Amino acid sequence: MNMKGRMKICVFLGPTMPLADARALLPDAIYLPPAAQADVLSAMTIHRPDVIALIDGVFGQSLSVWHKEILFALYSGVAVYGASSMGALRAAECHPFGMVPVGEVARQFIDGRLTGDDEVALAHAGPEDDYFPLSEPLVNLRASMAAALAAGVVDGGLHDRVIAAAKRLYFTDRTRDRIWADARLTDAEAERIDAFLAGGAVDQKRRDAEALLIHLSSLITPPRPAPFTFNASHSFSVLYERDRRVAHGGHSVPLSEIASHAALHRPDFAEINKAALGRLLTIQLAEVVGVTVDQAAVDSEVWRFCSTRRLGNPEALADWCNRNDLTDSEFTELMHELAVERAMIRWLIPRRMLARTTKPVLNELRLRGLYEATAEEAALIERVMVLHFGDNSQQPTESLDELIADHLAHTGCRMDAPADVWANENGFKDVLDLRIDLMRAKQVRDLFRRLAAEAEAALGTAAEALSEEEMQA
């Protein structure tokens, strides 16, 4: 349920019935074009619905909606209904996993009375013409001819001849004129059938769609599918990680296009890509060496993440996830990756013993073009320590917490973990080693501040003396 307690329903609709007629039955739904592959996953990301109603989907012009993404929606707790057209086909395939079939067409597929996808397929115009039908769906023709048979308009032989002729045709060619011609109807037979269909034609697909929309209009609580194991294949991962669309700035875009845009336009993409692949390699290596993390490590990573970004409450975190197109489970997965990456750092550092992280950190500074400036700053501080404090600088008198607070207040340093953890991860032998270096940095800062204050006072005195001389002159 959304925050207002109302169900959010997404309906994939096209030529089965006009959009205006559908809105009259279910006005608050989000209506989407006929579903193609990845559209169900995209709807889940963009709209976060409680219910998905699949009526129409594409057939020949692009890849059809995949049953695997419907199963993922069900696995994720979204109620999925199918009727009329592509929805009836997918409901027949997925109803054992909890997809809800609605209407006669879906029942006939489930019972095996209908078997071919072409039974519901048709040619139609584009969205600018409201998907106007250009051919006759076979399921509708079957229903209409059955009604004509029941009404005595046709006999069994003529009925079968018409259906067989329609079945032989490719679905885009199934217009009444073409079917009548292929069935070799006499003028009298064609006129008799046309006269009946003018008022007695059965639009079974529309009937089923109306039944679904009416049902959803009175739905209070969507059904929850029974739990089942969802096996995400590599092909599904490609669909989810690359082809799924997200919405930003009033437009939608596949995830793969966001990554491609970053590669082509961000000047820092080389570093981004290296860090991303480095994390992936680290996760793979962790599996090899047997490094794992527990829930406490993941929770710690969440705390560090939120603290760094000033996400002070669950609502702020939820908003961040929404803006970054992450579900709760995907965010947890990301935090698990970060926890494993940090565990691998803790696994690695002790194996370097006293050498610790000095050489790799300096090499990274060199590669980023930061080494020379950093070395000059460090050398200056070292020289100041020797000149002003000698070899025996003061031992720390402030507490570690006080030293950290002062350092963070006066430098660009950021510490996103308790002192002992941060010290271990960032190359210090222990918290005592960190405390001594913090004290050295504070002594130099205090000295510079004192010298600056003395220089300012001296300049002030000199200015006053000069002013007096000018007045006397």
Tab-separated table of C-alpha atoms in Angstrom:
chain	number	residue	atom	x	y	z
A	1	MET	CA	0.000	0.000	0.000
A	2	ASN	CA	1.177	3.527	-0.635
A	3	MET	CA	1.567	6.109	2.124
A	4	LYS	CA	-2.085	7.202	1.795
A	5	GLY	CA	-3.313	3.667	2.349
A	6	ARG	CA	-4.695	3.381	-1.199
A	7	MET	CA	-3.662	0.684	-3.613
A	8	LYS	CA	-1.527	1.748	-6.530
A	9	ILE	CA	-2.548	-0.169	-9.654
A	10	CYS	CA	-0.670	-0.244	-12.977
A	11	VAL	CA	-2.634	-1.407	-16.032
A	12	PHE	CA	-0.974	-2.329	-19.326
A	13	LEU	CA	-3.614	-1.529	-21.944
A	14	GLY	CA	-3.710	-1.047	-25.721
A	15	PRO	CA	-6.077	-2.194	-28.492
A	16	THR	CA	-8.338	-4.328	-26.292
A	17	MET	CA	-10.392	-1.287	-25.279
A	18	PRO	CA	-10.134	2.516	-25.480
A	19	LEU	CA	-8.328	4.225	-22.628
A	20	ALA	CA	-11.282	6.528	-21.890
A	21	ASP	CA	-13.576	3.535	-21.415
A	22	ALA	CA	-11.066	1.885	-19.093
A	23	ARG	CA	-10.722	5.039	-16.988
A	24	ALA	CA	-14.498	5.126	-16.576
A	25	LEU	CA	-14.303	1.717	-14.888
A	26	LEU	CA	-11.043	2.191	-12.937
A	27	PRO	CA	-10.238	5.922	-12.791
A	28	ASP	CA	-7.373	5.934	-10.286
A	29	ALA	CA	-5.133	3.410	-12.038
A	30	ILE	CA	-1.872	4.228	-13.804
A	31	TYR	CA	-2.380	3.246	-17.466
A	32	LEU	CA	0.673	2.154	-19.427
A	33	PRO	CA	1.094	1.109	-23.096
A	34	PRO	CA	1.099	-2.566	-24.111
A	35	ALA	CA	3.854	-4.322	-22.195
A	36	ALA	CA	7.138	-5.208	-23.875
A	37	GLN	CA	10.073	-7.001	-22.316
A	38	ALA	CA	11.368	-5.234	-19.160
A	39	ASP	CA	8.228	-3.067	-18.874
A	40	VAL	CA	6.905	-4.925	-15.823
A	41	LEU	CA	10.260	-4.476	-14.079
A	42	SER	CA	10.307	-0.817	-15.115
A	43	ALA	CA	6.803	-0.254	-13.759
A	44	MET	CA	7.838	-1.794	-10.441
A	45	THR	CA	10.779	0.624	-10.211
A	46	ILE	CA	9.068	3.789	-11.427
A	47	HIS	CA	5.597	3.393	-9.904
A	48	ARG	CA	6.102	0.862	-7.071
A	49	PRO	CA	2.584	-0.577	-7.536
A	50	ASP	CA	0.660	-2.898	-5.250
A	51	VAL	CA	-1.111	-4.439	-8.257
A	52	ILE	CA	-0.153	-4.980	-11.892
A	53	ALA	CA	-2.939	-5.723	-14.372
A	54	LEU	CA	-1.622	-7.093	-17.645
A	55	ILE	CA	-4.122	-6.872	-20.488
A	56	ASP	CA	-2.218	-5.981	-23.651
A	57	GLY	CA	1.368	-6.642	-24.659
A	58	VAL	CA	3.463	-6.428	-27.796
A	59	PHE	CA	3.952	-9.477	-30.019
A	60	GLY	CA	5.962	-9.109	-33.209
A	61	GLN	CA	7.276	-5.538	-33.184
A	62	SER	CA	9.543	-6.039	-30.153
A	63	LEU	CA	10.299	-8.625	-27.494
A	64	SER	CA	7.235	-9.658	-25.475
A	65	VAL	CA	6.917	-9.283	-21.728
A	66	TRP	CA	8.840	-12.146	-20.167
A	67	HIS	CA	7.201	-14.563	-17.725
A	68	LYS	CA	10.333	-14.302	-15.559
A	69	GLU	CA	9.706	-10.633	-14.760
A	70	ILE	CA	6.125	-11.478	-13.817
A	71	LEU	CA	7.427	-14.155	-11.466
A	72	PHE	CA	9.796	-11.584	-9.966
A	73	ALA	CA	6.886	-9.208	-9.371
A	74	LEU	CA	4.965	-11.994	-7.617
A	75	TYR	CA	8.060	-12.951	-5.615
A	76	SER	CA	8.422	-9.299	-4.577
A	77	GLY	CA	4.872	-9.232	-3.197
A	78	VAL	CA	3.123	-7.458	-6.083
A	79	ALA	CA	-0.283	-8.911	-7.031
A	80	VAL	CA	-0.381	-9.601	-10.779
A	81	TYR	CA	-3.601	-10.129	-12.775
A	82	GLY	CA	-3.915	-11.194	-16.406
A	83	ALA	CA	-6.806	-11.082	-18.857
A	84	SER	CA	-7.890	-10.779	-22.476
A	85	SER	CA	-4.736	-10.790	-24.550
A	86	MET	CA	-1.078	-11.046	-23.518
A	87	GLY	CA	-2.384	-10.982	-19.970
A	88	ALA	CA	-4.379	-14.158	-20.573
A	89	LEU	CA	-1.350	-15.901	-22.094
A	90	ARG	CA	0.962	-15.017	-19.220
A	91	ALA	CA	-1.723	-15.825	-16.620
A	92	ALA	CA	-1.997	-19.333	-18.087
A	93	GLU	CA	1.768	-19.744	-17.715
A	94	CYS	CA	2.189	-18.095	-14.313
A	95	HIS	CA	-1.024	-18.876	-12.403
A	96	PRO	CA	0.656	-21.792	-10.531
A	97	PHE	CA	2.924	-19.139	-8.962
A	98	GLY	CA	0.116	-16.781	-7.983
A	99	MET	CA	-0.754	-14.714	-11.051
A	100	VAL	CA	-4.532	-14.279	-11.098
A	101	PRO	CA	-6.310	-15.146	-14.383
A	102	VAL	CA	-9.531	-13.295	-15.144
A	103	GLY	CA	-12.034	-14.002	-17.921
A	104	GLU	CA	-12.956	-16.602	-20.487
A	105	VAL	CA	-9.859	-16.259	-22.665
A	106	ALA	CA	-7.515	-16.963	-19.753
A	107	ARG	CA	-9.638	-19.940	-18.683
A	108	GLN	CA	-9.521	-21.417	-22.178
A	109	PHE	CA	-5.731	-21.186	-22.257
A	110	ILE	CA	-5.470	-22.770	-18.815
A	111	ASP	CA	-7.881	-25.578	-19.815
A	112	GLY	CA	-5.976	-26.211	-23.034
A	113	ARG	CA	-8.898	-25.282	-25.307
A	114	LEU	CA	-6.663	-22.544	-26.712
A	115	THR	CA	-2.951	-23.109	-27.302
A	116	GLY	CA	-1.522	-20.625	-29.796
A	117	ASP	CA	-0.346	-17.093	-29.012
A	118	ASP	CA	-1.923	-16.010	-32.308
A	119	GLU	CA	-5.374	-16.564	-30.813
A	120	VAL	CA	-5.233	-13.151	-29.141
A	121	ALA	CA	-2.829	-11.335	-31.470
A	122	LEU	CA	-3.954	-8.582	-33.846
A	123	ALA	CA	-2.605	-5.730	-35.920
A	124	HIS	CA	-3.379	-2.268	-34.583
A	125	ALA	CA	-2.573	1.419	-34.988
A	126	GLY	CA	-0.173	3.314	-32.759
A	127	PRO	CA	-0.797	5.204	-29.517
A	128	GLU	CA	-1.556	8.409	-31.427
A	129	ASP	CA	-4.656	6.612	-32.799
A	130	ASP	CA	-5.523	4.926	-29.493
A	131	TYR	CA	-4.280	1.526	-30.765
A	132	PHE	CA	-7.239	1.181	-33.144
A	133	PRO	CA	-7.598	-2.534	-34.147
A	134	LEU	CA	-6.750	-3.337	-37.771
A	135	SER	CA	-7.388	-7.076	-37.738
A	136	GLU	CA	-9.717	-9.563	-36.042
A	137	PRO	CA	-8.444	-11.446	-32.962
A	138	LEU	CA	-9.157	-15.137	-33.432
A	139	VAL	CA	-10.621	-15.514	-29.927
A	140	ASN	CA	-13.183	-12.838	-30.740
A	141	LEU	CA	-14.050	-14.494	-34.037
A	142	ARG	CA	-14.448	-17.852	-32.273
A	143	ALA	CA	-16.858	-16.297	-29.748
A	144	SER	CA	-18.817	-14.472	-32.448
A	145	MET	CA	-19.131	-17.530	-34.669
A	146	ALA	CA	-20.210	-19.627	-31.685
A	147	ALA	CA	-22.954	-17.067	-31.049
A	148	ALA	CA	-23.957	-17.224	-34.728
A	149	LEU	CA	-24.096	-21.029	-34.538
A	150	ALA	CA	-26.245	-20.877	-31.390
A	151	ALA	CA	-28.551	-18.387	-33.086
A	152	GLY	CA	-28.953	-20.630	-36.151
A	153	VAL	CA	-27.319	-18.097	-38.468
A	154	VAL	CA	-24.683	-20.656	-39.527
A	155	ASP	CA	-24.539	-24.419	-39.355
A	156	GLY	CA	-21.640	-26.482	-37.998
A	157	GLY	CA	-19.966	-26.857	-41.376
A	158	LEU	CA	-19.974	-23.149	-42.163
A	159	HIS	CA	-18.807	-22.351	-38.634
A	160	ASP	CA	-15.851	-24.711	-38.937
A	161	ARG	CA	-14.964	-23.459	-42.412
A	162	VAL	CA	-14.718	-19.842	-41.219
A	163	ILE	CA	-12.636	-20.708	-38.150
A	164	ALA	CA	-10.287	-22.942	-40.170
A	165	ALA	CA	-9.760	-20.204	-42.758
A	166	ALA	CA	-8.973	-17.643	-40.061
A	167	LYS	CA	-6.564	-20.025	-38.334
A	168	ARG	CA	-4.622	-20.527	-41.579
A	169	LEU	CA	-4.001	-16.795	-41.967
A	170	TYR	CA	-1.195	-14.897	-40.251
A	171	PHE	CA	-2.717	-12.835	-37.463
A	172	THR	CA	-2.068	-9.495	-39.176
A	173	ASP	CA	-4.061	-10.687	-42.233
A	174	ARG	CA	-7.199	-11.667	-40.293
A	175	THR	CA	-9.628	-9.073	-41.583
A	176	ARG	CA	-13.216	-10.179	-42.204
A	177	ASP	CA	-12.956	-9.676	-45.958
A	178	ARG	CA	-9.791	-11.789	-46.135
A	179	ILE	CA	-11.255	-14.513	-43.906
A	180	TRP	CA	-14.516	-14.660	-45.903
A	181	ALA	CA	-12.493	-14.931	-49.100
A	182	ASP	CA	-10.237	-17.690	-47.798
A	183	ALA	CA	-13.284	-19.560	-46.446
A	184	ARG	CA	-14.820	-19.302	-49.962
A	185	LEU	CA	-18.102	-17.934	-48.618
A	186	THR	CA	-20.911	-17.277	-51.074
A	187	ASP	CA	-22.287	-13.777	-51.207
A	188	ALA	CA	-25.362	-14.967	-49.333
A	189	GLU	CA	-23.298	-16.608	-46.580
A	190	ALA	CA	-21.105	-13.537	-46.186
A	191	GLU	CA	-24.122	-11.184	-46.084
A	192	ARG	CA	-25.894	-13.382	-43.515
A	193	ILE	CA	-22.847	-13.492	-41.219
A	194	ASP	CA	-22.117	-9.765	-41.616
A	195	ALA	CA	-25.709	-8.921	-40.734
A	196	PHE	CA	-25.504	-10.976	-37.570
A	197	LEU	CA	-22.097	-9.591	-36.535
A	198	ALA	CA	-23.332	-6.016	-36.979
A	199	GLY	CA	-25.266	-6.388	-33.757
A	200	GLY	CA	-24.258	-9.740	-32.317
A	201	ALA	CA	-20.465	-9.833	-32.555
A	202	VAL	CA	-18.792	-10.890	-29.304
A	203	ASP	CA	-15.702	-8.914	-28.245
A	204	GLN	CA	-14.496	-11.492	-25.748
A	205	LYS	CA	-11.220	-9.723	-25.108
A	206	ARG	CA	-12.994	-6.513	-24.135
A	207	ARG	CA	-15.482	-8.391	-21.948
A	208	ASP	CA	-12.617	-9.975	-20.036
A	209	ALA	CA	-10.788	-6.652	-19.703
A	210	GLU	CA	-13.921	-4.998	-18.339
A	211	ALA	CA	-14.381	-7.824	-15.862
A	212	LEU	CA	-10.800	-7.353	-14.622
A	213	LEU	CA	-11.112	-3.583	-14.250
A	214	ILE	CA	-14.445	-3.884	-12.442
A	215	HIS	CA	-12.944	-6.454	-10.092
A	216	LEU	CA	-9.985	-4.192	-9.328
A	217	SER	CA	-12.274	-1.210	-8.725
A	218	SER	CA	-13.834	-3.039	-5.768
A	219	LEU	CA	-10.631	-4.678	-4.524
A	220	ILE	CA	-9.784	-3.782	-0.929
A	221	THR	CA	-6.725	-5.912	-0.250
A	222	PRO	CA	-4.635	-7.415	-3.063
A	223	PRO	CA	-3.899	-11.132	-2.790
A	224	ARG	CA	-0.431	-12.136	-1.682
A	225	PRO	CA	1.074	-14.986	-3.693
A	226	ALA	CA	2.232	-18.039	-1.790
A	227	PRO	CA	6.007	-17.967	-1.184
A	228	PHE	CA	8.168	-19.649	-3.796
A	229	THR	CA	11.839	-19.723	-4.730
A	230	PHE	CA	12.789	-17.283	-7.468
A	231	ASN	CA	15.840	-18.285	-9.479
A	232	ALA	CA	17.349	-15.259	-11.177
A	233	SER	CA	19.110	-16.454	-14.320
A	234	HIS	CA	21.877	-14.506	-16.034
A	235	SER	CA	19.391	-13.377	-18.680
A	236	PHE	CA	17.073	-12.042	-16.001
A	237	SER	CA	19.973	-10.222	-14.325
A	238	VAL	CA	20.767	-8.556	-17.650
A	239	LEU	CA	17.140	-7.490	-17.978
A	240	TYR	CA	17.018	-6.166	-14.418
A	241	GLU	CA	20.423	-4.505	-14.277
A	242	ARG	CA	20.576	-3.035	-17.798
A	243	ASP	CA	17.208	-2.936	-19.613
A	244	ARG	CA	14.966	-1.846	-16.733
A	245	ARG	CA	13.877	1.788	-17.088
A	246	VAL	CA	13.848	4.435	-14.360
A	247	ALA	CA	12.279	7.903	-14.330
A	248	HIS	CA	14.139	11.174	-13.786
A	249	GLY	CA	13.245	14.715	-14.727
A	250	GLY	CA	9.932	13.633	-16.185
A	251	HIS	CA	11.551	11.153	-18.595
A	252	SER	CA	12.406	7.463	-18.439
A	253	VAL	CA	15.724	5.876	-19.393
A	254	PRO	CA	17.219	2.362	-19.273
A	255	LEU	CA	19.788	1.845	-16.539
A	256	SER	CA	22.414	0.918	-19.133
A	257	GLU	CA	22.054	4.357	-20.747
A	258	ILE	CA	22.831	6.075	-17.438
A	259	ALA	CA	26.095	4.141	-17.161
A	260	SER	CA	26.952	4.862	-20.807
A	261	HIS	CA	26.245	8.557	-20.333
A	262	ALA	CA	28.562	8.652	-17.325
A	263	ALA	CA	31.313	6.932	-19.334
A	264	LEU	CA	31.026	9.460	-22.148
A	265	HIS	CA	30.553	12.653	-20.140
A	266	ARG	CA	32.005	12.442	-16.624
A	267	PRO	CA	35.672	13.497	-16.404
A	268	ASP	CA	36.136	11.313	-13.315
A	269	PHE	CA	34.604	8.198	-14.876
A	270	ALA	CA	37.911	6.313	-15.028
A	271	GLU	CA	38.167	6.509	-11.240
A	272	ILE	CA	34.487	5.619	-10.820
A	273	ASN	CA	34.795	2.609	-13.099
A	274	LYS	CA	38.012	1.450	-11.428
A	275	ALA	CA	36.454	1.675	-7.970
A	276	ALA	CA	33.320	-0.169	-9.133
A	277	LEU	CA	35.269	-3.012	-10.734
A	278	GLY	CA	37.699	-3.092	-7.828
A	279	ARG	CA	34.800	-3.647	-5.435
A	280	LEU	CA	33.479	-6.407	-7.681
A	281	LEU	CA	36.876	-8.097	-7.705
A	282	THR	CA	37.119	-7.756	-3.934
A	283	ILE	CA	33.745	-9.457	-3.474
A	284	GLN	CA	34.885	-12.310	-5.732
A	285	LEU	CA	38.172	-12.642	-3.824
A	286	ALA	CA	36.317	-12.701	-0.508
A	287	GLU	CA	34.474	-15.806	-1.686
A	288	VAL	CA	37.776	-17.445	-2.588
A	289	VAL	CA	39.517	-16.718	0.729
A	290	GLY	CA	36.396	-17.336	2.806
A	291	VAL	CA	35.856	-13.835	4.229
A	292	THR	CA	32.250	-13.317	5.322
A	293	VAL	CA	30.335	-10.729	7.332
A	294	ASP	CA	27.509	-10.933	9.851
A	295	GLN	CA	24.452	-8.729	10.275
A	296	ALA	CA	26.269	-6.527	12.790
A	297	ALA	CA	28.861	-5.650	10.140
A	298	VAL	CA	26.122	-4.760	7.648
A	299	ASP	CA	24.312	-2.652	10.270
A	300	SER	CA	27.587	-0.855	10.992
A	301	GLU	CA	27.972	-0.100	7.301
A	302	VAL	CA	24.452	1.332	7.177
A	303	TRP	CA	25.284	3.579	10.145
A	304	ARG	CA	28.490	4.816	8.511
A	305	PHE	CA	26.706	5.398	5.212
A	306	CYS	CA	23.877	7.393	6.806
A	307	SER	CA	26.217	9.369	9.057
A	308	THR	CA	28.430	10.429	6.161
A	309	ARG	CA	25.428	11.608	4.121
A	310	ARG	CA	23.535	13.084	7.073
A	311	LEU	CA	20.548	10.763	6.609
A	312	GLY	CA	19.276	11.114	10.136
A	313	ASN	CA	16.061	9.083	10.021
A	314	PRO	CA	14.413	6.222	8.096
A	315	GLU	CA	12.397	8.656	5.994
A	316	ALA	CA	15.544	10.423	4.787
A	317	LEU	CA	17.150	7.100	3.911
A	318	ALA	CA	14.003	5.950	2.087
A	319	ASP	CA	13.994	9.186	0.102
A	320	TRP	CA	17.665	8.698	-0.830
A	321	CYS	CA	16.958	5.141	-1.993
A	322	ASN	CA	13.994	6.310	-4.040
A	323	ARG	CA	16.025	9.060	-5.724
A	324	ASN	CA	18.782	6.548	-6.458
A	325	ASP	CA	16.440	3.834	-7.786
A	326	LEU	CA	17.195	1.282	-5.082
A	327	THR	CA	14.698	-0.986	-3.367
A	328	ASP	CA	15.150	-1.860	0.294
A	329	SER	CA	16.632	-5.228	-0.619
A	330	GLU	CA	18.995	-3.668	-3.175
A	331	PHE	CA	20.192	-1.125	-0.613
A	332	THR	CA	20.822	-3.946	1.865
A	333	GLU	CA	22.743	-5.814	-0.838
A	334	LEU	CA	24.879	-2.725	-1.478
A	335	MET	CA	25.614	-2.342	2.227
A	336	HIS	CA	26.539	-6.042	2.376
A	337	GLU	CA	29.026	-5.478	-0.460
A	338	LEU	CA	30.565	-2.534	1.396
A	339	ALA	CA	30.785	-4.608	4.569
A	340	VAL	CA	32.554	-7.416	2.703
A	341	GLU	CA	34.903	-4.909	1.090
A	342	ARG	CA	35.776	-3.491	4.506
A	343	ALA	CA	36.202	-6.980	5.949
A	344	MET	CA	38.680	-7.714	3.177
A	345	ILE	CA	40.648	-4.584	4.156
A	346	ARG	CA	40.802	-5.856	7.725
A	347	TRP	CA	41.847	-9.261	6.398
A	348	LEU	CA	44.621	-7.709	4.294
A	349	ILE	CA	46.222	-5.120	6.594
A	350	PRO	CA	47.490	-7.499	9.315
A	351	ARG	CA	49.104	-9.615	6.606
A	352	ARG	CA	51.318	-6.637	5.719
A	353	MET	CA	52.432	-6.521	9.345
A	354	LEU	CA	54.394	-3.333	10.187
A	355	ALA	CA	54.477	-2.164	6.545
A	356	ARG	CA	50.722	-1.673	6.738
A	357	THR	CA	49.240	0.655	4.085
A	358	THR	CA	51.997	3.222	3.535
A	359	LYS	CA	53.249	2.085	0.111
A	360	PRO	CA	49.854	1.473	-1.565
A	361	VAL	CA	48.501	4.797	-0.218
A	362	LEU	CA	51.527	6.714	-1.511
A	363	ASN	CA	51.237	5.008	-4.889
A	364	GLU	CA	47.579	6.000	-5.088
A	365	LEU	CA	48.506	9.606	-4.273
A	366	ARG	CA	51.076	9.469	-7.064
A	367	LEU	CA	48.555	8.102	-9.565
A	368	ARG	CA	46.036	10.810	-8.636
A	369	GLY	CA	48.615	13.601	-8.910
A	370	LEU	CA	48.345	14.415	-5.193
A	371	TYR	CA	51.662	13.083	-3.954
A	372	GLU	CA	53.892	16.163	-4.362
A	373	ALA	CA	51.565	18.612	-2.609
A	374	THR	CA	50.865	16.133	0.210
A	375	ALA	CA	54.580	15.413	0.632
A	376	GLU	CA	55.395	19.137	0.809
A	377	GLU	CA	52.757	19.694	3.499
A	378	ALA	CA	53.982	16.734	5.539
A	379	ALA	CA	57.635	17.833	5.213
A	380	LEU	CA	56.758	21.366	6.380
A	381	ILE	CA	54.956	20.048	9.454
A	382	GLU	CA	57.857	17.731	10.213
A	383	ARG	CA	60.305	20.664	9.989
A	384	VAL	CA	58.138	22.823	12.247
A	385	MET	CA	57.993	20.038	14.818
A	386	VAL	CA	61.790	19.746	14.869
A	387	LEU	CA	62.409	23.493	15.078
A	388	HIS	CA	59.785	24.344	17.678
A	389	PHE	CA	59.278	21.217	19.711
A	390	GLY	CA	62.471	19.238	19.275
A	391	ASP	CA	62.593	15.495	19.379
A	392	ASN	CA	60.484	15.369	22.532
A	393	SER	CA	57.198	16.963	21.615
A	394	GLN	CA	54.513	17.111	24.246
A	395	GLN	CA	52.778	13.884	25.105
A	396	PRO	CA	49.028	14.091	24.517
A	397	THR	CA	47.199	15.707	27.408
A	398	GLU	CA	43.750	15.951	25.834
A	399	SER	CA	41.592	12.881	25.542
A	400	LEU	CA	41.394	11.103	22.230
A	401	ASP	CA	37.810	12.309	21.747
A	402	GLU	CA	38.881	15.925	22.361
A	403	LEU	CA	41.747	15.626	19.899
A	404	ILE	CA	39.485	14.111	17.263
A	405	ALA	CA	36.833	16.808	17.729
A	406	ASP	CA	39.430	19.568	17.405
A	407	HIS	CA	40.990	17.956	14.333
A	408	LEU	CA	37.671	17.492	12.536
A	409	ALA	CA	36.687	21.084	13.334
A	410	HIS	CA	39.848	22.554	11.799
A	411	THR	CA	40.684	20.247	8.888
A	412	GLY	CA	39.007	18.528	5.972
A	413	CYS	CA	39.489	15.105	7.577
A	414	ARG	CA	36.383	12.965	8.035
A	415	MET	CA	36.073	9.965	10.331
A	416	ASP	CA	33.062	7.748	9.735
A	417	ALA	CA	33.789	5.061	12.329
A	418	PRO	CA	34.885	4.669	15.964
A	419	ALA	CA	38.512	5.688	16.516
A	420	ASP	CA	39.906	2.170	16.886
A	421	VAL	CA	38.188	0.961	13.707
A	422	TRP	CA	39.123	4.065	11.736
A	423	ALA	CA	42.743	3.911	12.877
A	424	ASN	CA	43.061	0.269	11.830
A	425	GLU	CA	41.562	0.894	8.400
A	426	ASN	CA	43.636	3.991	7.684
A	427	GLY	CA	47.160	2.841	8.387
A	428	PHE	CA	47.731	3.625	12.097
A	429	LYS	CA	49.261	0.975	14.338
A	430	ASP	CA	46.665	1.521	17.045
A	431	VAL	CA	44.664	4.302	18.735
A	432	LEU	CA	47.756	5.422	20.706
A	433	ASP	CA	49.594	5.913	17.414
A	434	LEU	CA	46.599	7.896	16.137
A	435	ARG	CA	46.459	9.966	19.325
A	436	ILE	CA	50.134	10.947	19.081
A	437	ASP	CA	49.774	12.039	15.447
A	438	LEU	CA	46.617	13.986	16.272
A	439	MET	CA	48.521	15.760	19.053
A	440	ARG	CA	51.393	16.617	16.711
A	441	ALA	CA	48.954	18.060	14.176
A	442	LYS	CA	47.247	20.082	16.921
A	443	GLN	CA	50.572	21.479	18.182
A	444	VAL	CA	51.422	22.753	14.700
A	445	ARG	CA	47.954	24.237	14.202
A	446	ASP	CA	48.116	25.958	17.589
A	447	LEU	CA	51.609	27.284	16.780
A	448	PHE	CA	50.484	28.687	13.427
A	449	ARG	CA	47.428	30.288	15.038
A	450	ARG	CA	49.620	31.829	17.761
A	451	LEU	CA	52.151	33.136	15.240
A	452	ALA	CA	49.344	34.531	13.113
A	453	ALA	CA	47.825	36.274	16.154
A	454	GLU	CA	51.213	37.724	17.141
A	455	ALA	CA	51.824	38.922	13.607
A	456	GLU	CA	48.390	40.527	13.494
A	457	ALA	CA	49.015	42.239	16.844
A	458	ALA	CA	52.411	43.455	15.679
A	459	LEU	CA	50.919	44.856	12.499
A	460	GLY	CA	48.247	46.572	14.563
A	461	THR	CA	50.868	48.179	16.848
A	462	ALA	CA	52.933	49.282	13.867
A	463	ALA	CA	49.884	50.792	12.228
A	464	GLU	CA	49.014	52.735	15.385
A	465	ALA	CA	52.594	54.062	15.672
A	466	LEU	CA	52.595	55.121	12.029
A	467	SER	CA	49.291	56.884	12.514
A	468	GLU	CA	50.640	58.846	15.509
A	469	GLU	CA	53.729	59.897	13.524
A	470	GLU	CA	51.545	61.141	10.696
A	471	MET	CA	49.414	63.158	13.098
A	472	GLN	CA	52.476	64.754	14.728
A	473	ALA	CA	53.884	65.608	11.331
